[in-house]
Short mmCIF file of C-alpha atoms in Angstrom, two decimals:
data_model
loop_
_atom_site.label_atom_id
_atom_site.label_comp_id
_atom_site.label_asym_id
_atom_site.label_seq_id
_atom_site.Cartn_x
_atom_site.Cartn_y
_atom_site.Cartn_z
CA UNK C 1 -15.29 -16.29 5.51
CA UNK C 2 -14.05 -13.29 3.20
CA UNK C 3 -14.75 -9.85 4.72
CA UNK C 4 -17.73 -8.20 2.54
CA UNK C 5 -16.79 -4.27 1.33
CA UNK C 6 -18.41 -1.63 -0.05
CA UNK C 7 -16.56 1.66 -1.28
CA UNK C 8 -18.38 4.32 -1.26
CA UNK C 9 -16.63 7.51 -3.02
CA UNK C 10 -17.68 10.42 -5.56
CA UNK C 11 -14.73 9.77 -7.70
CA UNK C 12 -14.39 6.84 -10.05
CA UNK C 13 -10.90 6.45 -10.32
CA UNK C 14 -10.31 5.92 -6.08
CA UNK C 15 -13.09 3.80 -6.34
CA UNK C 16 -11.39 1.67 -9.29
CA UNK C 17 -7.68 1.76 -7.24
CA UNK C 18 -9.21 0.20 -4.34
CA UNK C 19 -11.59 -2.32 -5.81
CA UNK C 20 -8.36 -3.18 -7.67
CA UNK C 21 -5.89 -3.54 -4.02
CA UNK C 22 -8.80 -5.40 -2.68
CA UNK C 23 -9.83 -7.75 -4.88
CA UNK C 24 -6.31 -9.32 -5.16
CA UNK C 25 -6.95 -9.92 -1.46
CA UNK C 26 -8.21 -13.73 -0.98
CA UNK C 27 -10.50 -12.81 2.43
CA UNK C 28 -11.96 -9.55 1.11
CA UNK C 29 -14.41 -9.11 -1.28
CA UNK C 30 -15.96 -6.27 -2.63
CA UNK C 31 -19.69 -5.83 -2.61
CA UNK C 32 -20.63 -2.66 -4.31
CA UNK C 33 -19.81 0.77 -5.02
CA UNK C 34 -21.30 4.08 -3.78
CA UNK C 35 -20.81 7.58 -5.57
CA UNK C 36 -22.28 9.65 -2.69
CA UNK C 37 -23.57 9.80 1.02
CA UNK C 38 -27.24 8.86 0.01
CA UNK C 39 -26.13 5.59 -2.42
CA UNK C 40 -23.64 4.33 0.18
CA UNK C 41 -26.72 4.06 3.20
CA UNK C 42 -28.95 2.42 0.21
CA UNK C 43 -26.37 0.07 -0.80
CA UNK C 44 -25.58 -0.55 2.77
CA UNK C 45 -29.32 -1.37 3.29
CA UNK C 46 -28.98 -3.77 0.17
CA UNK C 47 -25.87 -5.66 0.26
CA UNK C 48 -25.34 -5.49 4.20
CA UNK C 49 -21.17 -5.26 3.83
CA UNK C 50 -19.20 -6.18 6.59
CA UNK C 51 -17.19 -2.95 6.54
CA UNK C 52 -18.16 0.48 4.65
CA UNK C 53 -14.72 2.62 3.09
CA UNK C 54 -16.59 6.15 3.54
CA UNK C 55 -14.91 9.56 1.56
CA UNK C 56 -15.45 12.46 4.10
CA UNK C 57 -16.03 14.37 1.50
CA UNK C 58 -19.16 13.39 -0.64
CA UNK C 59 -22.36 15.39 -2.56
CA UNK C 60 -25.99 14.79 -1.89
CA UNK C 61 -24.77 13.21 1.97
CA UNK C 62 -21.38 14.04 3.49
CA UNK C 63 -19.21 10.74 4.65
CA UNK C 64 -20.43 11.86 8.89
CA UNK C 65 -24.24 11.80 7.71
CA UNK C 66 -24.45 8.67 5.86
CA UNK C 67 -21.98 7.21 8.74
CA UNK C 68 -25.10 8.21 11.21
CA UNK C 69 -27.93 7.07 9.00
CA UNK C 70 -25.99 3.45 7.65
CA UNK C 71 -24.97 2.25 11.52
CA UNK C 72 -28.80 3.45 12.40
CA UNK C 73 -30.02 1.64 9.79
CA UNK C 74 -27.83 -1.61 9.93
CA UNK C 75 -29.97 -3.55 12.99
CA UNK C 76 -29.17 -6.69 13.46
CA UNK C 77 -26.10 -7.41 10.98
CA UNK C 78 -23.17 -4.99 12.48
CA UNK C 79 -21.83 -2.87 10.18
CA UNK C 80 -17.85 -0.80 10.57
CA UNK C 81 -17.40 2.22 8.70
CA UNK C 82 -13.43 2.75 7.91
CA UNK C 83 -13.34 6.57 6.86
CA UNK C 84 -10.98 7.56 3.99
CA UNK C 85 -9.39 11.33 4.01
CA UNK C 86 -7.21 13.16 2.01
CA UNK C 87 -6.31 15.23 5.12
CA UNK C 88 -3.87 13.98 8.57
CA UNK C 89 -5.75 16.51 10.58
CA UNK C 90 -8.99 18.14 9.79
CA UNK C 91 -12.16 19.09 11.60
CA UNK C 92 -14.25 16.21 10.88
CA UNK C 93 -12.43 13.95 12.65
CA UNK C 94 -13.98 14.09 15.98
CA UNK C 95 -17.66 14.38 14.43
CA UNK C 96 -17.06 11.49 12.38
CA UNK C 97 -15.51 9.16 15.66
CA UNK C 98 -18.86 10.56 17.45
CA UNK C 99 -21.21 9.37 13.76
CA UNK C 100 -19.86 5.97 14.62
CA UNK C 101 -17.29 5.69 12.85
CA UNK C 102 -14.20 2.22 13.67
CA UNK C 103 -11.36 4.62 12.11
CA UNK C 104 -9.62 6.15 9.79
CA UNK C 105 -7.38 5.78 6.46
CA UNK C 106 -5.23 8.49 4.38
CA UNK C 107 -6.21 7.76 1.21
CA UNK C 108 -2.74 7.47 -0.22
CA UNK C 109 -2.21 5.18 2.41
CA UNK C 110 -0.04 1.60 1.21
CA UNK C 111 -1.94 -1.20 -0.45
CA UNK C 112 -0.70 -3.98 2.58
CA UNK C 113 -1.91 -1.72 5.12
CA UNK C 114 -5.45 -0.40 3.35
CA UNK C 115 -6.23 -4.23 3.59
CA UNK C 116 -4.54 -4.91 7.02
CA UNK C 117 -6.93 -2.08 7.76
CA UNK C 118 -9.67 -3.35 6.75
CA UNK C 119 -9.13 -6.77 8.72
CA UNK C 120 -8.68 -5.09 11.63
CA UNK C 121 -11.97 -2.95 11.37
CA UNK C 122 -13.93 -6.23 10.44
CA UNK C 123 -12.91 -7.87 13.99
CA UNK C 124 -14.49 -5.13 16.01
CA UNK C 125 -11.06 -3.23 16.63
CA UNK C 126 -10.42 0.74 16.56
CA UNK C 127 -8.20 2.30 13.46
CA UNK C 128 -6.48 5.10 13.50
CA UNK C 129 -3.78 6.26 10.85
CA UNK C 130 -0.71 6.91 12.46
CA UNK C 131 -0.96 10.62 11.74
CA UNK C 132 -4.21 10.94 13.02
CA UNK C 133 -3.83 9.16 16.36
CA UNK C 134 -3.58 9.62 20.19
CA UNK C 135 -2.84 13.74 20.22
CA UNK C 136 -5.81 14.24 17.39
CA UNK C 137 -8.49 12.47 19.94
CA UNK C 138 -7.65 14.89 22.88
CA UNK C 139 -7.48 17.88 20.04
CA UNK C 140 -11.14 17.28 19.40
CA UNK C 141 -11.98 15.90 22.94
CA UNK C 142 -11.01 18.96 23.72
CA UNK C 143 -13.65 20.66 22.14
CA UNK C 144 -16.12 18.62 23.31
CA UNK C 145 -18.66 19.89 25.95
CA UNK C 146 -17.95 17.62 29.22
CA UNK C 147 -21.13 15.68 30.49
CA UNK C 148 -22.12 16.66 34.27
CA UNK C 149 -23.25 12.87 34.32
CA UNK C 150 -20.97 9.89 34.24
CA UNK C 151 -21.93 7.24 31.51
CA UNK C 152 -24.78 4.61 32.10
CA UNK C 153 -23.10 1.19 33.25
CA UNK C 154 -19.81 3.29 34.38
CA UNK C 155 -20.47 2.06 38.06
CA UNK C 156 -20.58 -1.45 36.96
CA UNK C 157 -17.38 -1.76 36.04
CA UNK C 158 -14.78 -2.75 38.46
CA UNK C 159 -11.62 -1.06 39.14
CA UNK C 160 -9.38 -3.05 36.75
CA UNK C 161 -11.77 -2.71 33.84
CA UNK C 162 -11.85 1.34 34.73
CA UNK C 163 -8.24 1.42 34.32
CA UNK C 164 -8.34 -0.61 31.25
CA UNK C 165 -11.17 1.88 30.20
CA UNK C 166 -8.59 4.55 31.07
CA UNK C 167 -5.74 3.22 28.61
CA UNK C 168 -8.27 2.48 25.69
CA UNK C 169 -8.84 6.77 26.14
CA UNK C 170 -5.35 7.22 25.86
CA UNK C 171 -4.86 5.37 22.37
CA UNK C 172 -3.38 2.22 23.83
CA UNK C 173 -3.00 -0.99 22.27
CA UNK C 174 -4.34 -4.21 23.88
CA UNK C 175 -0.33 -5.40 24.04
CA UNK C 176 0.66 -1.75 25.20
CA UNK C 177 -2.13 -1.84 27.88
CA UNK C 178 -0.79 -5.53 28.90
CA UNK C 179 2.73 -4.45 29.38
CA UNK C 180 1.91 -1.54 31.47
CA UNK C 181 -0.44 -3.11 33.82
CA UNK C 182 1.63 -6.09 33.41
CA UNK C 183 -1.15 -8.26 32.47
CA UNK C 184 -1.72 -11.21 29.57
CA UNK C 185 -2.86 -10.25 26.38
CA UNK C 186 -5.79 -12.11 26.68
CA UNK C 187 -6.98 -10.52 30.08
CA UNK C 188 -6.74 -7.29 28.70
CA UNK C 189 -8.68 -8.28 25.88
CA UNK C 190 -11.54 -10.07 28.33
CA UNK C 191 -11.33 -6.40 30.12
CA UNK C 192 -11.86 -4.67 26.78
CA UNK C 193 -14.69 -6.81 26.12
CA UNK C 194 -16.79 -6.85 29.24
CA UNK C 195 -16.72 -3.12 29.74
CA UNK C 196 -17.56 -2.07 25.96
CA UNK C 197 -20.45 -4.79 26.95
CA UNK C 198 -21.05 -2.87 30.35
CA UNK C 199 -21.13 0.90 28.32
CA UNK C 200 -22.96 -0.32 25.54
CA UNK C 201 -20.55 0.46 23.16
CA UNK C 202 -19.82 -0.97 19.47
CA UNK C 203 -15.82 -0.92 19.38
CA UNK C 204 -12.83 1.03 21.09
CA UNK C 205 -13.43 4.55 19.25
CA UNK C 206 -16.77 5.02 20.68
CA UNK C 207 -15.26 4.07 24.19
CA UNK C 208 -12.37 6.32 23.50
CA UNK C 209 -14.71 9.26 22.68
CA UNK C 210 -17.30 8.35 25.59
CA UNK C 211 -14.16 8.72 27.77
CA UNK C 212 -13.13 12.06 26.81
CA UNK C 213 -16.66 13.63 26.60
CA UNK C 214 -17.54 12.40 30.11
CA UNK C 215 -14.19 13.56 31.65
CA UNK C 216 -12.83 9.82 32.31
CA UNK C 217 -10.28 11.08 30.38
CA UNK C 218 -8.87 14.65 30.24
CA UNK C 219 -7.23 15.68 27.04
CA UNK C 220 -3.78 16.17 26.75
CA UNK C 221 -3.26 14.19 30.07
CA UNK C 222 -1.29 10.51 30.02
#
């Protein structure tokens, strides 16, 4: 099963450098093509893609908006938006991460790793550029107004899966996570899997934010 894309980007010539990377790809096809915020969520509707590469910066809808409106949209056919920036660090970050969003690309970023990407989006997995990683999250955690509440379905989770919860906020990989509770793989994966079940949450970026805006985790701590 090839992995369905649509690009969505005001300028032609990014849009014609991808679609060219990616279509040399055997297991990822591309879709369709959006020049702004308002075409991508239509398209979207449409040709329900497997994974959305979003520009921050569009006209008519900005990249955060049409993130919002596409994953409300999408129903029953999941959809991952993989953001594109120019920018390591820049103040739509967090917003975007909070829109929905599975990660994050530079733009300029290799051809093998655009597509390794990409794969890694389509499985249901968090992406973050290096640049943009574990210190950016508890930057814009940072900022974000703690909830006096702890999360629905926090109290159903059972003290492993909290601490698993706990290394997901810090930017941890499920192999980083294994060696330091000095776990399998695959139970750390089963972990990662019943309590995004348990939270209600689509992927690892929306537990990692749900973690920092309840005070789970505290930025700049671990």
């Amino acid at each position: 099963m090839s992995v369905r894309l649509l690009i969505a980007d005001d300028q032609a010539l990014v849009r014609a450098g991808f679609r060219m990377i990616l279509d040399a790809e055997d297991d990822l096809e591309v879709v369709g093509e959006a020049t702004d915020g308002l075409d991508a969520v239509e398209q979207a509707k449409r040709l329900k893609p497997d994974v959305v590469l979003m520009d921050i910066r569009m006209p008519e809808l900005d990249g955060i908006e049409a993130t919002r409106r596409l994953l409300a949209a999408a129903g029953e056919h999941p959809v991952r938006v993989l953001m594109l920036t120019t920018f390591d660090l820049n103040e739509y970050v967090y917003e975007a991460l909070r829109a929905g969003a599975s990660g994050f690309l530079l733009k300029d970023v290799p051809p093998e790793q655009l597509a390794a990407g990409i794969r890694v989006v389509a499985q249901g997995e968090a992406l973050l550029a290096p640049s943009i990683t574990r210190r950016l999250i508890s930057e814009f955690a940072a900022a974000a107004p703690v909830r006096p509440t702890p999360p629905k379905g926090l109290n159903e989770l059972t003290a492993r899966e909290l601490e698993v919860f706990r290394c997901v906020a810090r930017g941890l990989s499920n192999a980083e996570i294994a060696a330091e509770l000095i776990v399998s793989e695959t139970t750390v994966k089963t972990h990662v899997a019943r309590l995004l079940m348990k939270l209600g949450l689509r992927d690892r970026v929306q537990a990692v934010v749900l973690a920092y805006e309840s005070g789970i985790a505290v930025p700049g701590k671990g």
